[in-house]
Tab-separated table of C-alpha atoms in Angstrom:
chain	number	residue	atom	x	y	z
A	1	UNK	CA	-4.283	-13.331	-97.416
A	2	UNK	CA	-2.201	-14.887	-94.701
A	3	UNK	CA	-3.668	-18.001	-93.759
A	4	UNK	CA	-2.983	-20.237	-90.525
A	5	UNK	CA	-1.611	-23.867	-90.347
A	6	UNK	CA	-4.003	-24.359	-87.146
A	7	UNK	CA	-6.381	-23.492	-87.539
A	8	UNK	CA	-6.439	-24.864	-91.395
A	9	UNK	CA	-9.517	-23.519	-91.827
A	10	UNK	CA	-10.737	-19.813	-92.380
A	11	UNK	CA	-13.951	-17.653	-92.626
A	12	UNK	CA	-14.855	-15.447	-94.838
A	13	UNK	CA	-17.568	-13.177	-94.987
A	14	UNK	CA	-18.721	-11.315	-98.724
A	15	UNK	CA	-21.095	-8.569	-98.580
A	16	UNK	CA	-23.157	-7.480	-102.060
A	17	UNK	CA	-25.846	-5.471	-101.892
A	18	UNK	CA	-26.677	-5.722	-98.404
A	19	UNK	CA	-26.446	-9.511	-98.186
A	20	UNK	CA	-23.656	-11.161	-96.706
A	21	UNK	CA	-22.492	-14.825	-97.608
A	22	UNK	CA	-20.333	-16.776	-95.382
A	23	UNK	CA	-17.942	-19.336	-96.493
A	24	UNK	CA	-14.818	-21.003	-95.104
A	25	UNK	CA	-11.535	-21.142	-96.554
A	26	UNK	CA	-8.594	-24.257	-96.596
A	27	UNK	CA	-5.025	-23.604	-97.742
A	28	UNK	CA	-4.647	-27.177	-99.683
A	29	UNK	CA	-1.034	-26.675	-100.416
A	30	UNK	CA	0.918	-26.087	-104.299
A	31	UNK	CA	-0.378	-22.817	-104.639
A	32	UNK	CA	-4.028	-23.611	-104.127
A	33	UNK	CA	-6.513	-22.638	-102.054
A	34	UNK	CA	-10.727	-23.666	-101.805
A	35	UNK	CA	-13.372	-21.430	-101.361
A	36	UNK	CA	-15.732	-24.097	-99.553
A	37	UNK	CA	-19.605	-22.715	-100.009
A	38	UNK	CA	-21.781	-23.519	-96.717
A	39	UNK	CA	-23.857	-25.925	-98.748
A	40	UNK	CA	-24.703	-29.280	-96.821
A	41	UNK	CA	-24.137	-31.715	-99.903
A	42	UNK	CA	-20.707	-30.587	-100.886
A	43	UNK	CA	-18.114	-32.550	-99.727
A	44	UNK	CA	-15.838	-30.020	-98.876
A	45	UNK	CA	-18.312	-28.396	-96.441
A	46	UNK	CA	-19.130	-31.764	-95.069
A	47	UNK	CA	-15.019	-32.784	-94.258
A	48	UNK	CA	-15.336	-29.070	-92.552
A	49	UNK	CA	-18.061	-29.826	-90.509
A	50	UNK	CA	-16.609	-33.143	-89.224
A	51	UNK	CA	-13.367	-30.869	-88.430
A	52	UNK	CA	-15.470	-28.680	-86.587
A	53	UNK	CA	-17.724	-31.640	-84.863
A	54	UNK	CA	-13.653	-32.874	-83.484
A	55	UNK	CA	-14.001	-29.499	-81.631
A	56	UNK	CA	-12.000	-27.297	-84.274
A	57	UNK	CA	-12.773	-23.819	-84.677
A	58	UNK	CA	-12.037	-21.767	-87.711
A	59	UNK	CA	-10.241	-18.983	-87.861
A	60	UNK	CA	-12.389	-15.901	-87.695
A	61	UNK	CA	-13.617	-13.798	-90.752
A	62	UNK	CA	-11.428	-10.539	-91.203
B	1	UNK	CA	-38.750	-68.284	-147.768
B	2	UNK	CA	-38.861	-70.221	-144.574
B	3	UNK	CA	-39.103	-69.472	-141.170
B	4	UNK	CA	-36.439	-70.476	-138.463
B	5	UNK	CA	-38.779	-71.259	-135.551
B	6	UNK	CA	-36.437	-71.908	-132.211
B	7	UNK	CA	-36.942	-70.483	-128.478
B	8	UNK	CA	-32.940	-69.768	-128.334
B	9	UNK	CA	-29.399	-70.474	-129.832
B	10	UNK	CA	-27.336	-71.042	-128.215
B	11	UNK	CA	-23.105	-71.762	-128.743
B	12	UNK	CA	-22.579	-75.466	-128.636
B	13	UNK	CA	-19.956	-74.991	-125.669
B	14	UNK	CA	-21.746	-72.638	-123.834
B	15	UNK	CA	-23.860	-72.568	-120.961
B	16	UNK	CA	-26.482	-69.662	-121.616
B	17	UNK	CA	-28.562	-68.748	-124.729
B	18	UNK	CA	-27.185	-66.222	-127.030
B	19	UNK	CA	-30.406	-65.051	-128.363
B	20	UNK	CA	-33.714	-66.215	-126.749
B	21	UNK	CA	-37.094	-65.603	-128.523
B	22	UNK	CA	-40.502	-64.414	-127.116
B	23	UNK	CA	-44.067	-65.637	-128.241
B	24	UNK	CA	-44.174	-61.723	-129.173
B	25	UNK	CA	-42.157	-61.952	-131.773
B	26	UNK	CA	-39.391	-60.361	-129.899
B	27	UNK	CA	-35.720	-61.669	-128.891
B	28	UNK	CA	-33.036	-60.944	-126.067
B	29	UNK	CA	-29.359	-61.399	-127.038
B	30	UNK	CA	-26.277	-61.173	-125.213
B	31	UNK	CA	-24.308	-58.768	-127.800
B	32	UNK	CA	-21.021	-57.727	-126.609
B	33	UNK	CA	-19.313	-55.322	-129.097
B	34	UNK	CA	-20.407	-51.903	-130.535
B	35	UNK	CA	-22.538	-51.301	-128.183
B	36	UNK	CA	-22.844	-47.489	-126.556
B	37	UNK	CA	-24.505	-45.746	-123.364
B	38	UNK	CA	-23.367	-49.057	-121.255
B	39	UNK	CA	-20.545	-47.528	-119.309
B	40	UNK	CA	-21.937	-46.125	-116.131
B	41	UNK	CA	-18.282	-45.268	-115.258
B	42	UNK	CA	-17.068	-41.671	-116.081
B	43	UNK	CA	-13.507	-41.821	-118.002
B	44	UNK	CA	-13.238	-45.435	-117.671
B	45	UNK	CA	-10.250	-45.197	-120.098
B	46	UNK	CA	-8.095	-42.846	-117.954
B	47	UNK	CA	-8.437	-40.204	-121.051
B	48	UNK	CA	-9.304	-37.123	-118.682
B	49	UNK	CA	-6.756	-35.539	-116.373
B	50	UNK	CA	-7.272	-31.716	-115.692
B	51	UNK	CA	-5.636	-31.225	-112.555
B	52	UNK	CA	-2.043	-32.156	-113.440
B	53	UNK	CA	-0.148	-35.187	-114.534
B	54	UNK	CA	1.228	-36.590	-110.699
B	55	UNK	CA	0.608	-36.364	-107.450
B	56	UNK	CA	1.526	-37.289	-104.811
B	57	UNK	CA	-1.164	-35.852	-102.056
B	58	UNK	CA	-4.346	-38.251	-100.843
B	59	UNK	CA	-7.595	-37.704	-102.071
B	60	UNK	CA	-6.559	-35.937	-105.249
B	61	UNK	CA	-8.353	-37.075	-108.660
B	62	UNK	CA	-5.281	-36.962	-110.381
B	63	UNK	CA	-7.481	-38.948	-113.139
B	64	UNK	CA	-10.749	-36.998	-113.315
B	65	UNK	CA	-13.415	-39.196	-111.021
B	66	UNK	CA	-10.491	-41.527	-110.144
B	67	UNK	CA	-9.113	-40.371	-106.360
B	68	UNK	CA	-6.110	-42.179	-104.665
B	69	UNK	CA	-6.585	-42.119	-101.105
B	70	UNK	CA	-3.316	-43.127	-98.708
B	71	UNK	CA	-2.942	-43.635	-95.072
B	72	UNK	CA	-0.345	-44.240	-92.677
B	73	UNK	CA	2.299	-44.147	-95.398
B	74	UNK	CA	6.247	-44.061	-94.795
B	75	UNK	CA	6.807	-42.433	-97.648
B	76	UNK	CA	3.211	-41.348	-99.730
B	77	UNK	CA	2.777	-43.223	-102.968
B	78	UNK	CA	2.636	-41.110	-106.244
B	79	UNK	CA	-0.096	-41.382	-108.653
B	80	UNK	CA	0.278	-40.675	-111.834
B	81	UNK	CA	-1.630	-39.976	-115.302
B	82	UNK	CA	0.378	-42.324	-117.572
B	83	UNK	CA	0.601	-43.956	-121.041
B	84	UNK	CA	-0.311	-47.410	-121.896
B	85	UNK	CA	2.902	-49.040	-123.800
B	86	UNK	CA	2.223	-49.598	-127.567
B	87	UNK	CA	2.043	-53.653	-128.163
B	88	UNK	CA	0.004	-54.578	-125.284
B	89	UNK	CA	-3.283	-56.156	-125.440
B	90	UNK	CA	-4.965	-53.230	-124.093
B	91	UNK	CA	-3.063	-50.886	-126.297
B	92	UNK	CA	-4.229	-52.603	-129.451
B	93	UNK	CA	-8.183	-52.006	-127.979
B	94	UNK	CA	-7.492	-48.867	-128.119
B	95	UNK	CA	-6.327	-47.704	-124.390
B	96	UNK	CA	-3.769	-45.203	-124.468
B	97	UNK	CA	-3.618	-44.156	-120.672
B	98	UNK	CA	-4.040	-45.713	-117.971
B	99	UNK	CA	-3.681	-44.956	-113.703
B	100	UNK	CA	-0.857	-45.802	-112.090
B	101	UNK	CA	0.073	-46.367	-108.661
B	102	UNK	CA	3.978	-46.273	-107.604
B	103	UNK	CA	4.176	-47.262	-104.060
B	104	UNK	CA	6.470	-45.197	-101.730
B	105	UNK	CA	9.088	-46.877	-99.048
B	106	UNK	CA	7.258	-47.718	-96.526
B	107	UNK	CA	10.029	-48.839	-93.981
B	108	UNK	CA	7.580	-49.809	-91.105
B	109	UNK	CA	5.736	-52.642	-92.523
B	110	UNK	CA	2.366	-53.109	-93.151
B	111	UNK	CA	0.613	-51.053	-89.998
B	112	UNK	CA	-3.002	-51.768	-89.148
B	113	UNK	CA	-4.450	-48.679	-90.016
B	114	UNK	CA	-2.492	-48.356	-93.292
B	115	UNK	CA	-4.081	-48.384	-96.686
B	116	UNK	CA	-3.999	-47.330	-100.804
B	117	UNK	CA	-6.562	-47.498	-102.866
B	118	UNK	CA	-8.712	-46.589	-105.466
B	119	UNK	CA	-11.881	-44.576	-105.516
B	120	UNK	CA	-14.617	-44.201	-107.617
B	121	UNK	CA	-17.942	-42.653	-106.586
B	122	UNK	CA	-20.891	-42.921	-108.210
B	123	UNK	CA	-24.137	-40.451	-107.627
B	124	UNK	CA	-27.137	-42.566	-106.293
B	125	UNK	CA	-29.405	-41.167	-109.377
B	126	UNK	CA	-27.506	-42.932	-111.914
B	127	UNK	CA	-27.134	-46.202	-110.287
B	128	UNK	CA	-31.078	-45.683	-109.344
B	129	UNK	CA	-31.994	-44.760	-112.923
B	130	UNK	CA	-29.606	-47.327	-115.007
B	131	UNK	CA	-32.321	-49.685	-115.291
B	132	UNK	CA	-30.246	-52.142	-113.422
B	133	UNK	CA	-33.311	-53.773	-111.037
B	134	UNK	CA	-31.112	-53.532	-108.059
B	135	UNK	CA	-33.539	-55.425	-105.325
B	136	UNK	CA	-33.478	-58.335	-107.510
B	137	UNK	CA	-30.891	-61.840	-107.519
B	138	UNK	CA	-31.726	-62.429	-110.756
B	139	UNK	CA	-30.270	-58.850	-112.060
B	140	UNK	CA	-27.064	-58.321	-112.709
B	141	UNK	CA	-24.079	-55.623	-112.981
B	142	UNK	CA	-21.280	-56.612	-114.376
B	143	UNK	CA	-17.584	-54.535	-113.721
B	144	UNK	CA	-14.683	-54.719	-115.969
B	145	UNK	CA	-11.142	-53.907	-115.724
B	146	UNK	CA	-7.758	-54.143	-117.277
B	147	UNK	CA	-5.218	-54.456	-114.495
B	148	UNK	CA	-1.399	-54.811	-114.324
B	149	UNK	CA	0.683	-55.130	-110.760
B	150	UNK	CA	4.921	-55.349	-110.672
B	151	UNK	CA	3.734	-57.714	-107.939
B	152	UNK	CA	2.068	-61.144	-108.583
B	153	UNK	CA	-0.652	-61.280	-105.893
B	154	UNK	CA	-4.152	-61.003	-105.560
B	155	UNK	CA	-5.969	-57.430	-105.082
B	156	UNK	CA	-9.130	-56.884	-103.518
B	157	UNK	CA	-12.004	-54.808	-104.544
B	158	UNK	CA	-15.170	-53.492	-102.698
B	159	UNK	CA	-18.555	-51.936	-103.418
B	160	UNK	CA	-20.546	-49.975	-100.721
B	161	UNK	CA	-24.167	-49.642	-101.544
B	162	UNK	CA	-24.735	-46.827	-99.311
B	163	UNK	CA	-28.244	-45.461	-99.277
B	164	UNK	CA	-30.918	-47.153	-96.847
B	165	UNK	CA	-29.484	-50.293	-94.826
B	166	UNK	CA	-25.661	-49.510	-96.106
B	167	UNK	CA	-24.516	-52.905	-97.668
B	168	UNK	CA	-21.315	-54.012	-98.922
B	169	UNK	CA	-19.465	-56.319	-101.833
B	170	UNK	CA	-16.140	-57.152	-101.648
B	171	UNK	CA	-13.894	-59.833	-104.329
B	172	UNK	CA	-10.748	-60.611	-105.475
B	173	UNK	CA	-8.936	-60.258	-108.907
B	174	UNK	CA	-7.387	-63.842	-108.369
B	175	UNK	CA	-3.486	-63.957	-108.420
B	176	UNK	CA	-2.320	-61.486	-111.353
B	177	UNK	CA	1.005	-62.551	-113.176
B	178	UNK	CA	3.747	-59.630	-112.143
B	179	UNK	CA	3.795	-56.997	-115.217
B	180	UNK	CA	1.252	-58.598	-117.306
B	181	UNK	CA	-2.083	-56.618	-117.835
B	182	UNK	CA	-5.155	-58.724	-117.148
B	183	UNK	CA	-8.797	-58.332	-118.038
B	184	UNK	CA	-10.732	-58.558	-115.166
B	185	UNK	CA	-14.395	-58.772	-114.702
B	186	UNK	CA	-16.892	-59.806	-112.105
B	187	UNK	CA	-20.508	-59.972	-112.681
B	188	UNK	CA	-22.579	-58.486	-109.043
B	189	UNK	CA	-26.188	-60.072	-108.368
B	190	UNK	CA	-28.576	-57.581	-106.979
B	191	UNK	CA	-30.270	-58.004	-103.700
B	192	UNK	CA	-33.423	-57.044	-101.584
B	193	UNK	CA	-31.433	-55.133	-99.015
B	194	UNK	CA	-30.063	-52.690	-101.947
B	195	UNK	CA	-31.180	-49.192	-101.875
B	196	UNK	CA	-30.473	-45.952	-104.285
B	197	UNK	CA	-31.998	-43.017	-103.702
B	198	UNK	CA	-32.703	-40.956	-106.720
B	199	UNK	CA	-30.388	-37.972	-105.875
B	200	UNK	CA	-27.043	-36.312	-106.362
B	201	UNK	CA	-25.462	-37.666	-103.084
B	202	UNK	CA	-22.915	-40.376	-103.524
B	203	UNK	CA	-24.799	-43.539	-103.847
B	204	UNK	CA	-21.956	-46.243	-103.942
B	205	UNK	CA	-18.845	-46.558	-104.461
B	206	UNK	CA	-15.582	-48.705	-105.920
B	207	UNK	CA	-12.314	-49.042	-103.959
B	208	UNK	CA	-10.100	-51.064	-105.693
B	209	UNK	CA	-7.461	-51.677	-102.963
B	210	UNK	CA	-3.709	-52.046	-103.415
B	211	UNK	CA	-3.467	-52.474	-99.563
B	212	UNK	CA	-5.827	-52.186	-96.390
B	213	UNK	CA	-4.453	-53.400	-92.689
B	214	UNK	CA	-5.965	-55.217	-90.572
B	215	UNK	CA	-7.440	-52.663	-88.662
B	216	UNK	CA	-10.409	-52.257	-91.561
B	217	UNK	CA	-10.080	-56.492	-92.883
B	218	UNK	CA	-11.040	-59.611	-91.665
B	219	UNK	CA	-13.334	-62.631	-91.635
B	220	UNK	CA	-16.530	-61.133	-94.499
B	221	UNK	CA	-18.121	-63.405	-97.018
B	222	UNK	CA	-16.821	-62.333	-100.297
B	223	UNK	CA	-19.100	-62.298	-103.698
B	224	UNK	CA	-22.518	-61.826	-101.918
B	225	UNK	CA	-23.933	-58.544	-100.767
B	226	UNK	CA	-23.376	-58.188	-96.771
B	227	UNK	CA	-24.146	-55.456	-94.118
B	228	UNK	CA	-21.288	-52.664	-94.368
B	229	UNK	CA	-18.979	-52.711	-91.448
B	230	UNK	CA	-16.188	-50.533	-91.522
B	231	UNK	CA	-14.103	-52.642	-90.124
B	232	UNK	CA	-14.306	-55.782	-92.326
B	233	UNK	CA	-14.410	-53.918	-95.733
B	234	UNK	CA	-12.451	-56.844	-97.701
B	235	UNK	CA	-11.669	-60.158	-96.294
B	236	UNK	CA	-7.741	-59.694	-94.846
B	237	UNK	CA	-4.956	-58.881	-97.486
B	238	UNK	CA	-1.427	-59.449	-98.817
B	239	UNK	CA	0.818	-57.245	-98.060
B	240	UNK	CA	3.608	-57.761	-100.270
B	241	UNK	CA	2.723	-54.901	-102.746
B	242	UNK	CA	2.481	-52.642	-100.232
B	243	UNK	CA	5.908	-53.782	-98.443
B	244	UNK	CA	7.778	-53.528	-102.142
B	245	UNK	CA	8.829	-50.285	-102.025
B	246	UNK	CA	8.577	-48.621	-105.589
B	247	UNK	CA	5.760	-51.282	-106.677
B	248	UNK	CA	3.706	-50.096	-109.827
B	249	UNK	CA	-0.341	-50.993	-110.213
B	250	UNK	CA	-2.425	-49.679	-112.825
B	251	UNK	CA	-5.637	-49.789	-114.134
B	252	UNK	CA	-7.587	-48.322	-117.327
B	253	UNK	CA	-10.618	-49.792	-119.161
B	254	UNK	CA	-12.887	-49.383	-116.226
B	255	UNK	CA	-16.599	-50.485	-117.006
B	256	UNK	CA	-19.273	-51.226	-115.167
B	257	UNK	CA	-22.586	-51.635	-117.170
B	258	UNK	CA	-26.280	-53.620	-116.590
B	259	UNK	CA	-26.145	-57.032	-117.507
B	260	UNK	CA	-24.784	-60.171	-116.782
B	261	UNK	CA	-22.377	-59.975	-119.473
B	262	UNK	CA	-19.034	-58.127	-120.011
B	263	UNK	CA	-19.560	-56.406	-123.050
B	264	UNK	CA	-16.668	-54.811	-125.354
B	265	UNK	CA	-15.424	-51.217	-123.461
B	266	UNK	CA	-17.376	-48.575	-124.704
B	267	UNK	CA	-14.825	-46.240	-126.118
B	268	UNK	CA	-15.899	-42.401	-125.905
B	269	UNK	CA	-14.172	-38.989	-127.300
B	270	UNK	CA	-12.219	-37.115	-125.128
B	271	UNK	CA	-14.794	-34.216	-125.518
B	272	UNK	CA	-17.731	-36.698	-124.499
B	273	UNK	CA	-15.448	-37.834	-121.274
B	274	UNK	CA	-13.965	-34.435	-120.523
B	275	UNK	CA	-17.692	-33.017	-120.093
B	276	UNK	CA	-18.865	-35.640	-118.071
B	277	UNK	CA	-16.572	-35.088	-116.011
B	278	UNK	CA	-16.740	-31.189	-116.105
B	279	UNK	CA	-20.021	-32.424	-113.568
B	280	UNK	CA	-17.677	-33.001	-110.833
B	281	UNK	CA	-14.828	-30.716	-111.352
B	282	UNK	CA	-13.874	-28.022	-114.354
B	283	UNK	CA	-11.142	-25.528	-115.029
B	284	UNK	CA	-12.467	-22.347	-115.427
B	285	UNK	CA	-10.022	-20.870	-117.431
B	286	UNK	CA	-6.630	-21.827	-119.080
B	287	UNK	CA	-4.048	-21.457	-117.208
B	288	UNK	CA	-3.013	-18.292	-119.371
B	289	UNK	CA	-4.316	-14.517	-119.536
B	290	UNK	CA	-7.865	-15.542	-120.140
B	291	UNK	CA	-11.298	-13.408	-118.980
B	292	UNK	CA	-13.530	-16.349	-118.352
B	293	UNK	CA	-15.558	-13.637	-115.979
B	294	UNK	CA	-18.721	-11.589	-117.585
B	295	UNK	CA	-21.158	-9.186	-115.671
B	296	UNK	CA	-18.077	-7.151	-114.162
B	297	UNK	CA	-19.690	-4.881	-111.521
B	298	UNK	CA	-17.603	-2.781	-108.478
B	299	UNK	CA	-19.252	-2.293	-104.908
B	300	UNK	CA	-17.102	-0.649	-102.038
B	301	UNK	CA	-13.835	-1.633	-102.597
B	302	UNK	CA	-14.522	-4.488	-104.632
B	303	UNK	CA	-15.697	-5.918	-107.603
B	304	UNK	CA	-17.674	-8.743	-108.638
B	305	UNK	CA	-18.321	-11.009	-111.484
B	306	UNK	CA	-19.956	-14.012	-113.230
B	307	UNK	CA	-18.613	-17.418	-113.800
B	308	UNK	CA	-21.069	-19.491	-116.164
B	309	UNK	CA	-20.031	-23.106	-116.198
B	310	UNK	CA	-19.394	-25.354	-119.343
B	311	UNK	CA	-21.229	-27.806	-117.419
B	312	UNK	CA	-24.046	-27.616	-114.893
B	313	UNK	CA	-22.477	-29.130	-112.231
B	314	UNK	CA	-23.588	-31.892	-109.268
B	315	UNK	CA	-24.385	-28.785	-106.565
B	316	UNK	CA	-22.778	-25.522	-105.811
B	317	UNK	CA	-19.120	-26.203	-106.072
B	318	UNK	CA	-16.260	-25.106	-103.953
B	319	UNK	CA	-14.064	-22.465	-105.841
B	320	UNK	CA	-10.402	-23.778	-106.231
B	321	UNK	CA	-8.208	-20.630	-106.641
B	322	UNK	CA	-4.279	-19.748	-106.809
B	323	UNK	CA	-3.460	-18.403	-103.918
B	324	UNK	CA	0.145	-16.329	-104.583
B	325	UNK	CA	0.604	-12.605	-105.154
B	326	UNK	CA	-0.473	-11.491	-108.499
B	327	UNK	CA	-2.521	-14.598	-109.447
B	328	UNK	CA	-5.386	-12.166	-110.785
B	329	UNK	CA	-5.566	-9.142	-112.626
B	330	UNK	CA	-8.635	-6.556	-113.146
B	331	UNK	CA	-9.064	-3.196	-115.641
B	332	UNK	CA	-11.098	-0.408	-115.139
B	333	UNK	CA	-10.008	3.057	-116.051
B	334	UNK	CA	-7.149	1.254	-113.927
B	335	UNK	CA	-5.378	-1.761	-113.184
B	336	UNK	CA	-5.749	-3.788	-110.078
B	337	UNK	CA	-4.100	-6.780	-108.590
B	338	UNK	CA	-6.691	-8.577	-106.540
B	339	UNK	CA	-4.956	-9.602	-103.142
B	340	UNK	CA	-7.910	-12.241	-102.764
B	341	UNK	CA	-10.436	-13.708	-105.327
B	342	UNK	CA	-12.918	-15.672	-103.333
B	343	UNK	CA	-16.806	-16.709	-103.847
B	344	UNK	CA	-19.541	-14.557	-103.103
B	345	UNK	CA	-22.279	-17.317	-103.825
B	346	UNK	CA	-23.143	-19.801	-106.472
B	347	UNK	CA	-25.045	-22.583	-107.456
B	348	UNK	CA	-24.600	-25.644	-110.003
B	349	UNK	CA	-24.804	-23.537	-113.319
B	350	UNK	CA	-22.617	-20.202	-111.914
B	351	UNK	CA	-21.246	-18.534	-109.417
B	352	UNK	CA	-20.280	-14.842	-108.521
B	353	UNK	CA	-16.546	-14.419	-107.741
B	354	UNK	CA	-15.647	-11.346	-105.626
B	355	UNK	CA	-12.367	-9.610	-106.026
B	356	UNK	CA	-10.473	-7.502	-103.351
B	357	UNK	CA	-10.072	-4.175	-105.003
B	358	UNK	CA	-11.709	-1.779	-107.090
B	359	UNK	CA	-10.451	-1.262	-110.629
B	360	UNK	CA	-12.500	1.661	-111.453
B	361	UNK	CA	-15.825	1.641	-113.360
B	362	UNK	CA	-15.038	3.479	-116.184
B	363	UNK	CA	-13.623	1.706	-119.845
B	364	UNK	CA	-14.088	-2.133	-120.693
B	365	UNK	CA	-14.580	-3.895	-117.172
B	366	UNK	CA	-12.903	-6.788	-117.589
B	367	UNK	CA	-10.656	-9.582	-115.001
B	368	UNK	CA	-8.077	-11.814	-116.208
B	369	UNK	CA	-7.752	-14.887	-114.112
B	370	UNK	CA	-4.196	-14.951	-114.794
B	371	UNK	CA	-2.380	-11.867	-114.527
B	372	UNK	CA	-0.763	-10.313	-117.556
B	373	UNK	CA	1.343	-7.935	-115.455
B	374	UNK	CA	2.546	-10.281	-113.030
B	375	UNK	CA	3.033	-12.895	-115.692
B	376	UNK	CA	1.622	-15.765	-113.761
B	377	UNK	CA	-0.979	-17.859	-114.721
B	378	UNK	CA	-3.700	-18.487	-112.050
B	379	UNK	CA	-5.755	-22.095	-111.502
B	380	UNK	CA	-9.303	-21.166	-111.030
B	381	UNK	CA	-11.494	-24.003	-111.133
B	382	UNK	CA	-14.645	-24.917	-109.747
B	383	UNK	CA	-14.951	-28.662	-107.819
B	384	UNK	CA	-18.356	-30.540	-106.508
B	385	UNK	CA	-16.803	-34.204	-106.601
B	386	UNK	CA	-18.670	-36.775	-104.531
């Protein structure tokens, strides 16, 4: 998966049994990349939100 | 027999009592060695580091719970997990690694916005439930460190009590002697303002600072509890560390504990450290052809399966994952090479990984997260760090 330098940030949408989860992915460089849950107390969700609250949008969901 | 009847003893240079006695037949003492469960600080010996030796990248716990965090660098500073040279004073107590800080070129000077520092976070719930009676003067914390600069200056530290009115502490080492390690320690009143929720969030924090400009200093009463302000974290530094390009600081034997006194570091296994730490982040599997995944099942053209944790973690982590070709490998009746391996949900004890690709359903279901065929080894970890 191909992701963009800007947007640094990407959705991603898993389906299972009907239910879809939605999460947002970062490319964080050396090889790695985070799979950032939607949860309101992780700080990797919170640094996205602050992105997105500087009027950043993700890249969409394939 | 007889009976030694006294209220306290007390050393005949010293200013406190040693031991005091109560009319209950009961005593207090100041004890300072052998003493364990004092350290509220995770890996305050530097023991723990999972995610590789250097670094060179802000924000990265390059020491598990320890971040460096850099800003408006020429040239970013490298951090680095290192050993503690056999001889020296806190070699013979028993600390074999330490943090270290090599400062990068930074050709510009000392800008206002510029900083390195430090950072340890603490979750509010511990500092809440250490028995430390935080709203009182007359209760004490008490941090220790052993500290060593290639620069002789001061360094400033600063606590952030952030839950309810959001107060701050800042204080200096005093002047350190260049490449001499020093034993630092600094004993923290509590106050009425002080508030910690009893929760996961990040409660307070350390920032031990080997530089902050202006832009974030100024005139802030040191050694008292005061109203955060962002911009007056520490009262305005030196900058001579920071303007020495190649400049080494480094730390180990951080303690912080209830009490007035500085007792002796409380020295844990690595196994004890590592899983306290496994709270905030954990490696998932060895970075060789490992399984690590149970409860293998396919859906549409993908599979899914179950990663239990070693350690019930602080909430539902992020997933940290390799992301080059061939980083993953799955067996059905056929072999797969997942193009993506990303996180369906989770919570603090698991989460369900889902792969891109279907591997078949029939034979031993099984995904390596590294990949045997492609012959590299994949990082999968999980992180929920404060």
């Amino acid at each position: 998966m191909a992701f963009p330098t800007n947007p640094i940030y990407k959705l991603h949408n898993s389906t299972f049994d009907g239910v879809t989860t939605q999460t947002v992915m970062k490319d964080i460089g050396n090889d790695l990349r985070i799979n950032i849950p939607f949860d309101p107390k992780n700080i990797d969700y919170q640094e996205y939100l602050e992105w997105v609250a500087e009027g950043n949008t993700a890249e969409p969901a394939d | 027999m007889s009976t030694l009847k006294v209220d306290a003893i007390r050393h005949n240079s010293a200013t406190s009592d040693a031991i005091t006695t109560a009319s209950d037949g009961t005593c207090t003492a100041n004890i300072t060695n052998n003493l364990s469960n004092r350290n509220l600080i995770i890996n305050g010996a530097m023991q723990v580091a999972v995610r590789g030796a250097t670094s060179t990248s802000s924000g990265v716990y390059t020491v598990d719970r320890f971040a460096c965090n850099h800003n408006g660098t020429d040239e970013a500073p490298t951090q680095a997990h290192v050993s503690v040279d056999s001889g020296t004073t806190p070699f013979t107590l028993g600390f074999k690694t330490a943090f270290k800080i090599t400062n990068g070129n930074q050709t510009s000077g000392a800008g206002t916005n510029d900083f390195i520092r430090i950072r340890y976070p603490f979750e509010a719930q511990d500092i809440s439930n250490s028995g430390w009676n935080y709203v009182s003067a007359s209760s004490y914390i008490t941090l220790s460190f052993w500290v060593k600069s290639s620069v002789a200056q001061s360094f400033h530290v600063n606590m952030r009590a952030k839950d309810g009115s959001d107060n701050n502490y800042t204080f200096e080492t005093g002047s350190l002697s260049a490449d001499t390690w020093t034993k630092i320690t600094k004993t923290i009143p509590g106050n009425s303002n002080l508030t910690f929720d009893n929760n996961t969030d990040e409660g307070l924090y350390i920032h031990f600072h080997m530089f902050r400009g202006t832009g974030n200093t100024g005139t802030v009463s040191q050694n008292q509890w005061v109203s955060y302000d962002s911009t007056l974290l520490t009262t305005d530094q030196t900058s001579t560390w920071y303007t020495t390009n190649d400049a080494t600081f480094e730390i180990t034997g951080v303690q912080l504990e209830v009490g007035s006194v500085a007792t002796d570091f409380e020295h844990r296994s690595y196994g004890d450290e590592l899983r306290r730490c496994e709270r905030y982040y954990q490696v998932l599997a060895e970075p060789k052809q490992d399984s690590g995944v149970s409860n293998i099942s396919t859906h549409g053209g993908n599979f899914y399966g179950v990663i239990h944790f070693h350690t019930v973690m602080r909430g539902s982590p992020t997933l940290v994952v390799s992301n080059f070709t061939n980083a993953f490998r799955a067996y059905g009746n056929q072999g797969t090479n997942p193009s993506t391996l990303t996180l369906n949900n989770g919570g603090s004890h698991s989460m369900v990984i889902q792969g891109s690709g279907n591997p078949g359903t029939a034979g031993w279901l099984r995904c390596y997260l590294g990949n045997p065929s492609g012959g590299a080894f994949a990082t999968v970890a999980a992180q929920s760090e404060l």
